[in-house]
Amino acid sequence: MKTIEQIAAELQGYDPQALTAQQVNEFLARLVEPLRETETETVGIFDALGRVLAEDVISPISVPPHDNSAMDGFAFAGAALGNAPLSLRNVGTAFAGKAWAGTVRPGECLKIMTGAIMPTGLDTVVPVEFVKIDGDTVTIPPGVVKPGDNRRLLGEDLMAGNAALRCGQTLGPAALGLVASLGLPSVRVFRRAKVAYFSTGDEILSLGEAPREGAVYDSNRYTVFGLLTRMGVEVIDMGVIPDEPAQLEAAFRSAAARADAIITSGGVSMGEADHTKAMMRQLGDVAFWRIAMRPGRPMAVGRIQEAGKSSVLFGLPGNPVAVMVTFLAFVRPALQRLMGAEVQAPVLLQAKSGEAMRKKPGRTEYQRGTVVREADGSLVARTTGNQGSGVLSSMVQANGLIVLRHDQGNVAVGDTVEVMLFDGVI
Ligand code: AMP
Ligand code: MG
């Protein structure tokens, strides 16, 4: 396991006082170690949603298991098709679920239902709506089908012996169905990652406490809970810890003993005269950064060892929007890595800016935005008013973050901007 100093020495142009967002992710990819192959469990499909596969799933069978019809119609040998109408004698009906017993000879066809096995020698299905039927004579007009049409091939979805899903895949609804289609009742997944969270700061009130001058209710605890729960990790909620060395020490030690990762908010900015940073420094191997981004400039990152194990520490800033932005930009990919999952860079949407935005090159900015489709079909992004890093309502109103890249300057109306959509993430 590398120390903070060793990782820093590996990174080009590492300056803890002016890191780019990209450098932060590169650093975290070196710091965070995935769960080991041994840290797995076998779970039934209903319990596997959102879990991460710990091994490749190899198909024990082919899906579909036979060539079969994709339509209700008539199966025949496509080689007989030409430029003239083709008349064939219908010799029976094949239903889905059981093989048709007879033989279909040249000049003959077989009525077939969707999903029914294609009898040997037949490779084409003409849909019922394209043919003329007269008694047991079926006439196919020229040009309505080509040889091979409307037949699903054995194994065209999954072939026996091939990997149907790869280790590191996060199982979504489609993957659950895919596992079931192979006849497999369960999958081997990594154990759930455990993430402990607490809020810090003397001015932070827990719910239920009476309001007092200068104090604010703890909102970060709930946004972080939501963000973590959406990721499928086991959340260890540790509440609000006041700025008092003994309580901070106990909280960090308990979190490190129990969790794979610790997230805190508050107390990491430059001017802080509190004990949070001092305790992180005392208990762990921790770097204190200023990141070239807005919101979310200060952040602490490192490891804390306790009870013979090591936990990754993410000391997020205190401002509610900064917490969410740094989580999405850095913590989320780092936790995906920890969970054994393939890290999924968000797919950014391109939209036209509906307004001018001031932007200084040299930092990444995450503006809360709404993307709407205009009458002419184009996607237009606008900011949600006040972009203060404490204005949590801007996150609620927004449907995504407008990501203004590090080198980008001012944005004019109509310029293309990139948007990280919240859909499914937060
Ligand atoms: P800090 O990073 O500790 O300087 O905090 C920055 C700002 O975020 C201050 O105005 C804090 O009151 C506010 N803040 C810190 N923690 C929380 C929290 N858990 N919930 C809501 N606001 C917070
Ligand atoms: Mg503070």
XYZ file of C-alpha atoms and ligand atoms in Angstrom:
450
model
C 0.000 0.000 0.000
C 1.526 3.298 -1.084
C 1.751 6.303 1.194
C 0.325 9.706 0.256
C 3.874 10.902 -0.316
C 4.673 8.009 -2.661
C 1.515 8.554 -4.708
C 2.192 12.297 -4.886
C 5.703 11.608 -6.204
C 4.248 9.498 -9.034
C 1.946 12.228 -10.306
C 3.150 14.777 -12.831
C 2.945 18.355 -11.604
C 1.382 17.448 -8.237
C 0.766 20.624 -6.284
C -1.519 20.147 -3.261
C -2.391 23.846 -3.400
C -3.581 23.771 -7.033
C -4.742 20.335 -8.136
C -6.924 19.936 -11.205
C -10.085 17.849 -10.967
C -8.440 15.304 -13.248
C -5.366 15.026 -11.022
C -7.619 14.382 -8.041
C -9.190 11.402 -9.803
C -5.768 10.112 -10.864
C -4.573 10.373 -7.280
C -7.636 8.587 -5.907
C -7.304 5.780 -8.444
C -3.888 5.086 -6.923
C -5.007 5.507 -3.334
C -8.149 3.377 -3.327
C -7.750 -0.384 -3.410
C -10.607 -2.584 -4.621
C -12.118 -5.211 -2.325
C -10.212 -8.485 -2.571
C -11.396 -11.537 -4.560
C -12.030 -13.268 -1.264
C -14.463 -10.629 -0.039
C -17.462 -12.051 -1.837
C -20.802 -13.682 -1.199
C -23.367 -15.560 -3.248
C -26.780 -13.908 -3.446
C -30.080 -14.752 -5.117
C -31.086 -12.649 -8.127
C -33.662 -10.635 -6.168
C -30.884 -9.524 -3.795
C -28.371 -8.768 -6.544
C -29.692 -5.427 -7.851
C -26.921 -2.816 -7.683
C -24.324 -5.353 -6.552
C -20.995 -5.846 -8.310
C -20.125 -9.181 -9.923
C -17.043 -10.807 -8.393
C -16.522 -13.230 -11.285
C -17.386 -13.629 -14.946
C -20.749 -15.308 -15.495
C -20.183 -18.044 -18.075
C -23.261 -19.183 -20.001
C -24.063 -22.801 -19.146
C -26.529 -22.852 -22.061
C -27.111 -21.055 -25.318
C -29.897 -18.485 -25.476
C -32.008 -19.089 -27.435
C -31.384 -22.825 -27.260
C -32.679 -23.483 -30.823
C -33.184 -21.609 -34.063
C -36.723 -20.291 -33.716
C -39.274 -18.105 -35.406
C -39.345 -14.351 -34.714
C -42.882 -14.029 -36.142
C -46.215 -15.751 -36.477
C -46.192 -16.943 -40.094
C -45.045 -19.774 -42.338
C -41.598 -21.379 -42.201
C -40.051 -22.653 -45.430
C -36.706 -23.145 -47.201
C -35.633 -19.697 -48.436
C -33.701 -21.123 -51.400
C -37.022 -21.577 -53.219
C -37.633 -17.793 -53.345
C -37.388 -16.202 -56.787
C -38.969 -13.386 -58.819
C -42.345 -15.097 -59.146
C -44.952 -15.765 -56.462
C -44.086 -18.927 -54.542
C -46.901 -21.338 -53.717
C -46.299 -23.892 -50.964
C -48.453 -26.562 -49.323
C -48.972 -26.096 -45.587
C -48.391 -29.398 -43.803
C -49.046 -28.491 -40.167
C -48.532 -26.051 -37.315
C -45.516 -25.619 -34.985
C -46.336 -24.083 -31.601
C -43.872 -22.493 -29.172
C -42.723 -24.773 -26.409
C -42.624 -28.111 -28.259
C -40.832 -29.364 -31.354
C -42.975 -30.182 -34.412
C -42.581 -33.856 -35.173
C -42.966 -34.165 -38.979
C -40.768 -33.344 -41.960
C -41.256 -30.453 -44.369
C -40.329 -31.396 -47.938
C -39.575 -29.201 -50.977
C -42.748 -27.412 -52.087
C -44.100 -27.437 -48.527
C -44.259 -25.014 -45.626
C -45.216 -25.091 -41.959
C -47.429 -22.686 -40.067
C -45.250 -21.460 -37.169
C -45.777 -19.350 -34.040
C -43.329 -16.836 -32.575
C -40.705 -18.668 -30.518
C -41.459 -22.119 -32.008
C -38.438 -24.224 -33.001
C -37.545 -24.026 -36.706
C -37.746 -27.563 -38.139
C -34.526 -28.848 -39.745
C -33.999 -27.618 -43.276
C -36.175 -24.502 -42.911
C -34.466 -21.122 -42.544
C -37.045 -18.450 -43.400
C -40.368 -17.260 -41.996
C -42.851 -15.183 -43.930
C -45.176 -13.229 -41.614
C -48.787 -14.309 -41.868
C -49.951 -10.848 -43.022
C -47.855 -11.066 -46.231
C -49.295 -14.284 -47.695
C -52.446 -15.382 -49.520
C -54.021 -18.518 -48.108
C -56.305 -20.731 -50.136
C -57.185 -23.970 -48.378
C -53.794 -25.536 -47.595
C -51.993 -23.530 -50.291
C -49.930 -20.574 -49.101
C -48.731 -18.084 -51.729
C -45.837 -15.741 -50.963
C -45.654 -12.669 -53.217
C -42.146 -11.835 -54.536
C -40.041 -9.355 -52.566
C -41.707 -9.635 -49.142
C -38.961 -11.756 -47.533
C -35.334 -12.748 -48.162
C -33.825 -16.134 -47.272
C -33.040 -16.196 -43.540
C -35.572 -13.516 -42.574
C -37.495 -13.685 -39.283
C -35.454 -16.522 -37.876
C -33.647 -16.153 -34.549
C -30.447 -18.139 -34.437
C -29.397 -20.509 -31.699
C -27.139 -18.615 -29.272
C -27.652 -15.221 -30.948
C -28.141 -13.657 -27.491
C -25.687 -15.785 -25.481
C -23.557 -18.729 -26.589
C -22.835 -21.592 -24.186
C -19.292 -21.333 -22.787
C -18.939 -17.586 -23.411
C -18.859 -14.894 -20.721
C -22.357 -13.420 -20.535
C -21.309 -10.834 -17.920
C -17.907 -9.714 -16.733
C -16.444 -9.424 -13.254
C -16.846 -5.797 -12.129
C -20.219 -5.342 -13.791
C -22.747 -3.520 -11.627
C -25.960 -5.503 -11.900
C -28.898 -3.461 -13.180
C -32.378 -4.680 -14.107
C -31.279 -5.942 -17.545
C -28.389 -7.913 -16.035
C -30.737 -9.554 -13.489
C -32.913 -10.764 -16.366
C -29.872 -11.944 -18.295
C -28.662 -14.054 -15.365
C -32.139 -15.581 -15.069
C -32.240 -16.300 -18.828
C -29.247 -18.588 -18.257
C -31.180 -20.562 -15.672
C -28.897 -19.353 -12.876
C -30.655 -18.589 -9.569
C -27.758 -16.739 -7.903
C -24.542 -14.822 -8.569
C -21.253 -14.284 -6.754
C -20.830 -10.599 -5.890
C -18.431 -8.540 -3.814
C -19.582 -7.909 -0.281
C -21.147 -4.501 0.149
C -18.631 -1.759 0.864
C -19.110 -0.079 4.230
C -18.918 3.686 4.327
C -19.077 5.699 7.552
C -20.155 9.322 7.502
C -20.221 12.133 10.032
C -20.725 15.877 9.907
C -18.335 18.113 11.818
C -18.602 21.678 13.087
C -19.700 23.390 16.290
C -22.346 25.369 14.407
C -24.083 22.247 13.092
C -27.364 21.284 14.744
C -28.795 17.803 14.717
C -32.476 17.482 13.901
C -34.492 17.870 17.069
C -32.131 20.429 18.599
C -33.563 23.886 19.183
C -32.361 26.543 16.715
C -29.756 28.930 18.110
C -28.037 31.971 16.763
C -25.320 31.226 14.224
C -26.171 27.553 13.980
C -27.529 25.633 10.987
C -29.213 22.266 10.755
C -27.102 19.410 9.459
C -28.133 18.800 5.853
C -24.959 17.093 4.620
C -25.673 13.992 6.638
C -28.827 13.443 4.610
C -27.510 14.282 1.159
C -24.516 12.010 1.742
C -26.832 9.279 3.030
C -28.856 9.585 -0.189
C -25.809 9.618 -2.449
C -24.297 6.587 -0.722
C -27.539 4.636 -0.624
C -27.995 5.167 -4.381
C -24.579 3.548 -4.832
C -25.657 0.442 -2.933
C -23.087 0.720 -0.163
C -23.763 -0.027 3.495
C -24.025 3.356 5.189
C -22.768 3.762 8.741
C -24.363 6.980 9.969
C -22.392 8.603 12.795
C -24.291 11.857 13.149
C -22.769 15.218 14.049
C -19.437 15.300 15.871
C -18.621 18.549 17.664
C -15.264 20.220 17.264
C -13.748 18.644 20.318
C -10.575 16.497 20.160
C -11.705 13.554 22.293
C -15.018 13.158 20.434
C -13.363 13.590 17.043
C -10.720 11.014 17.892
C -13.298 8.499 19.077
C -15.382 9.067 15.934
C -12.445 8.645 13.532
C -11.217 5.514 15.325
C -14.633 3.903 15.434
C -15.277 4.758 11.754
C -11.891 3.402 10.691
C -12.405 0.173 12.619
C -15.788 -0.490 11.024
C -15.751 0.989 7.518
C -13.852 0.646 4.245
C -14.175 4.388 3.710
C -14.891 7.395 5.913
C -16.555 10.536 4.640
C -16.703 13.699 6.712
C -17.908 17.178 5.877
C -16.605 20.484 7.180
C -13.492 21.655 8.894
C -10.982 21.222 6.057
C -10.783 24.738 4.608
C -7.705 26.965 4.963
C -8.963 29.278 7.637
C -10.314 26.575 9.921
C -9.136 27.040 13.483
C -10.726 23.803 14.558
C -9.534 20.352 15.537
C -10.799 18.301 12.618
C -7.717 18.730 10.450
C -5.385 18.252 13.393
C -7.090 14.969 14.289
C -6.955 13.718 10.686
C -3.253 14.520 10.628
C -2.665 12.844 13.983
C -4.532 9.624 13.218
C -3.861 9.166 9.539
C -1.723 9.648 6.476
C -3.629 12.572 5.010
C -3.118 15.246 2.348
C -4.894 18.598 2.518
C -5.692 19.975 -0.889
C -6.914 23.055 -2.621
C -8.519 21.960 -5.860
C -8.871 24.209 -8.887
C -12.626 23.892 -8.969
C -15.797 25.638 -7.964
C -17.601 24.833 -5.769
C -15.537 22.584 -3.515
C -12.026 23.908 -3.248
C -10.738 22.386 -0.008
C -10.613 18.647 0.505
C -8.654 16.191 2.623
C -7.789 12.726 1.400
C -5.845 9.852 2.899
C -5.988 6.751 5.027
C -6.611 6.006 8.667
C -5.420 2.704 10.165
C -7.295 1.174 13.065
C -7.755 -2.327 14.419
C -5.286 -3.730 11.891
C -7.130 -2.374 8.879
C -7.034 0.706 6.728
C -9.886 3.010 5.715
C -9.841 5.601 2.984
C -10.695 9.075 4.196
C -12.566 11.699 2.166
C -12.694 14.949 4.131
C -15.188 16.978 2.110
C -15.759 20.699 2.488
C -18.710 21.829 4.595
C -20.809 23.779 2.141
C -23.814 21.688 1.133
C -23.406 22.106 -2.638
C -19.649 21.566 -2.425
C -20.289 18.275 -0.616
C -22.511 16.992 -3.393
C -20.243 18.201 -6.197
C -17.054 16.751 -4.705
C -18.930 13.522 -4.018
C -20.069 13.229 -7.636
C -16.756 14.297 -9.130
C -14.372 12.322 -6.901
C -15.918 10.156 -4.180
C -18.354 8.321 -6.420
C -15.754 7.025 -8.913
C -13.372 6.222 -6.042
C -16.054 4.212 -4.241
C -16.971 2.384 -7.454
C -13.354 1.320 -7.628
C -13.396 0.259 -3.966
C -16.576 -1.776 -4.548
C -14.801 -3.778 -7.261
C -16.890 -2.123 -9.980
C -15.711 -0.896 -13.301
C -15.529 2.875 -12.871
C -18.150 4.496 -15.054
C -17.263 7.975 -16.208
C -20.545 9.861 -16.547
C -21.719 10.338 -20.125
C -21.916 14.101 -20.574
C -24.695 15.566 -22.643
C -23.968 18.397 -25.071
C -26.383 21.297 -24.956
C -26.513 24.888 -26.144
C -26.050 27.430 -23.426
C -29.192 29.505 -22.964
C -27.239 32.229 -21.229
C -23.846 33.874 -21.012
C -21.665 32.551 -18.183
C -18.552 34.109 -16.737
C -15.774 31.563 -16.387
C -12.081 31.939 -15.622
C -9.744 29.466 -17.323
C -7.726 27.505 -14.766
C -10.482 25.826 -12.756
C -13.338 23.432 -13.368
C -16.751 24.847 -12.550
C -19.880 22.865 -11.830
C -22.933 25.056 -12.363
C -26.302 23.756 -11.295
C -28.379 23.684 -14.454
C -31.572 22.613 -16.079
C -31.558 21.161 -19.560
C -34.766 21.476 -21.538
C -35.719 20.570 -25.083
C -36.796 23.674 -26.980
C -39.543 23.780 -29.613
C -36.934 23.422 -32.403
C -35.716 20.161 -30.834
C -32.392 21.477 -29.515
C -31.256 20.931 -25.940
C -30.657 24.150 -24.027
C -28.943 24.429 -20.634
C -29.515 27.280 -18.195
C -28.217 27.824 -14.690
C -30.546 27.780 -11.708
C -29.927 31.317 -10.488
C -27.820 31.838 -7.369
C -24.815 29.535 -7.630
C -23.566 30.014 -4.064
C -22.003 26.860 -2.656
C -24.411 26.943 0.278
C -27.529 27.244 -1.899
C -28.793 23.676 -1.688
C -32.085 24.578 -3.382
C -30.046 25.051 -6.577
C -29.261 21.323 -6.479
C -32.908 20.439 -5.989
C -34.040 22.595 -8.908
C -31.298 21.418 -11.259
C -31.496 18.303 -13.403
C -27.752 18.267 -13.944
C -24.408 19.965 -13.489
C -23.109 22.140 -16.296
C -19.416 21.206 -16.306
C -17.232 24.087 -17.469
C -13.851 22.541 -18.136
C -10.534 23.592 -16.663
C -9.245 25.514 -19.688
C -12.576 26.910 -20.794
C -13.217 30.681 -20.692
C -16.440 32.704 -20.781
C -19.481 31.069 -22.334
C -21.664 32.993 -24.778
C -25.346 32.326 -25.516
C -25.536 29.466 -28.014
C -22.105 27.997 -27.153
C -22.012 24.261 -26.590
C -21.662 23.233 -22.938
C -21.462 19.797 -21.334
C -23.944 18.608 -18.747
C -23.666 15.746 -16.262
C -27.291 14.662 -15.892
C -28.474 13.685 -12.418
C -30.874 11.058 -13.768
C -30.309 7.839 -11.865
C -27.308 9.241 -9.990
C -28.813 11.574 -7.441
P -16.557 24.622 6.612
O -16.075 23.855 5.427
O -16.496 23.853 7.871
O -15.873 25.952 6.695
O -18.089 24.921 6.345
C -18.493 25.741 5.292
C -19.937 26.123 5.429
O -20.735 24.957 5.331
C -20.306 26.768 6.755
O -21.189 27.824 6.488
C -20.999 25.677 7.503
O -21.938 26.177 8.400
C -21.660 24.879 6.410
N -21.797 23.483 6.825
C -20.804 22.717 7.309
N -21.257 21.497 7.624
C -22.583 21.497 7.327
C -23.624 20.522 7.440
N -23.348 19.294 7.906
N -24.866 20.843 7.039
C -25.117 22.087 6.564
N -24.190 23.041 6.445
C -22.938 22.766 6.812
Mg -16.207 24.807 9.805
